[in-house]
Amino acid sequence: MEPQTADRTQSPSSPSLDSPAAPGPLASFVRFVVCGGGIGVLSSFAVPLVAMTMPWAVANAVITVASTLLCTELHALFTFGTGRRPGWRRHLQSSGSAAAAYAVTCAAMFLLHVIQSAPGMLTEQAVYLTASGLAGIGRFLVLRLFVFTSGRKGPLRPRRPVLPLPRPVLTQAAVATTC
């Protein structure tokens, strides 16, 4: 009688200890807000500190790139529970979604100033936070549905059926000729 190992007792459909189950949509969203918001707050403190050694625009760009890379790592490992670090493709996709969110907030502020030539600070803050919130929800959906999808590594493609290989048929004549 052979001893049973963990590999033999585990069915192919059961999750292994190496790949934890991905969190549900609500848990992912809460984690997304905590990770992204936390890194955003830390970044807002880091930019002025780094700006003491270089121009503000450069400091802002450096901190933005660093915080986007860090957030992508956290989103892959913690927010969406992929179980592995993101590769360059996921980093680029995540950066693209961050750039799109940035464009949305800039467009909202531009539109506000077109509609109202001198909006008050409260109005500007309300428009910015609303646009930022909507862009964040959009970014969460893009990351969850396209960048950090669980269970597949690429775009959905139709699967080809696996056909069994034909086995040679041995006849008495074939056996007699080989002997």
mmCIF file of N, CA, C and O in Angstrom, residues 48 78 117 126-127 146 160:
data_model
loop_
_atom_site.group_PDB
_atom_site.id
_atom_site.type_symbol
_atom_site.label_atom_id
_atom_site.label_comp_id
_atom_site.label_asym_id
_atom_site.label_seq_id
_atom_site.Cartn_x
_atom_site.Cartn_y
_atom_site.Cartn_z
ATOM 1 N N PRO A 48 6.468 67.067 -2.237
ATOM 2 C CA PRO A 48 7.156 68.278 -1.762
ATOM 3 C C PRO A 48 8.555 67.992 -1.199
ATOM 4 O O PRO A 48 9.464 68.812 -1.359
ATOM 5 N N PHE A 78 -2.217 41.769 -3.560
ATOM 6 C CA PHE A 78 -3.165 41.917 -2.453
ATOM 7 C C PHE A 78 -4.589 42.199 -2.922
ATOM 8 O O PHE A 78 -5.520 41.493 -2.570
ATOM 9 N N SER A 117 -15.801 80.747 -15.466
ATOM 10 C CA SER A 117 -14.465 81.344 -15.612
ATOM 11 C C SER A 117 -13.688 81.426 -14.296
ATOM 12 O O SER A 117 -12.467 81.291 -14.288
ATOM 13 N N ALA A 126 -15.018 69.933 -5.389
ATOM 14 C CA ALA A 126 -16.138 69.009 -5.623
ATOM 15 C C ALA A 126 -16.032 68.353 -6.999
ATOM 16 O O ALA A 126 -16.225 67.139 -7.139
ATOM 17 N N VAL A 127 -15.725 69.154 -8.020
ATOM 18 C CA VAL A 127 -15.599 68.619 -9.379
ATOM 19 C C VAL A 127 -14.419 67.662 -9.454
ATOM 20 O O VAL A 127 -14.518 66.566 -10.016
ATOM 21 N N PHE A 146 -9.822 43.276 -16.916
ATOM 22 C CA PHE A 146 -8.908 43.077 -18.035
ATOM 23 C C PHE A 146 -7.457 42.828 -17.629
ATOM 24 O O PHE A 146 -6.795 42.007 -18.239
ATOM 25 N N ARG A 160 -9.384 24.713 -28.923
ATOM 26 C CA ARG A 160 -9.471 23.608 -29.874
ATOM 27 C C ARG A 160 -9.642 22.328 -29.092
ATOM 28 O O ARG A 160 -8.980 22.119 -28.084
#
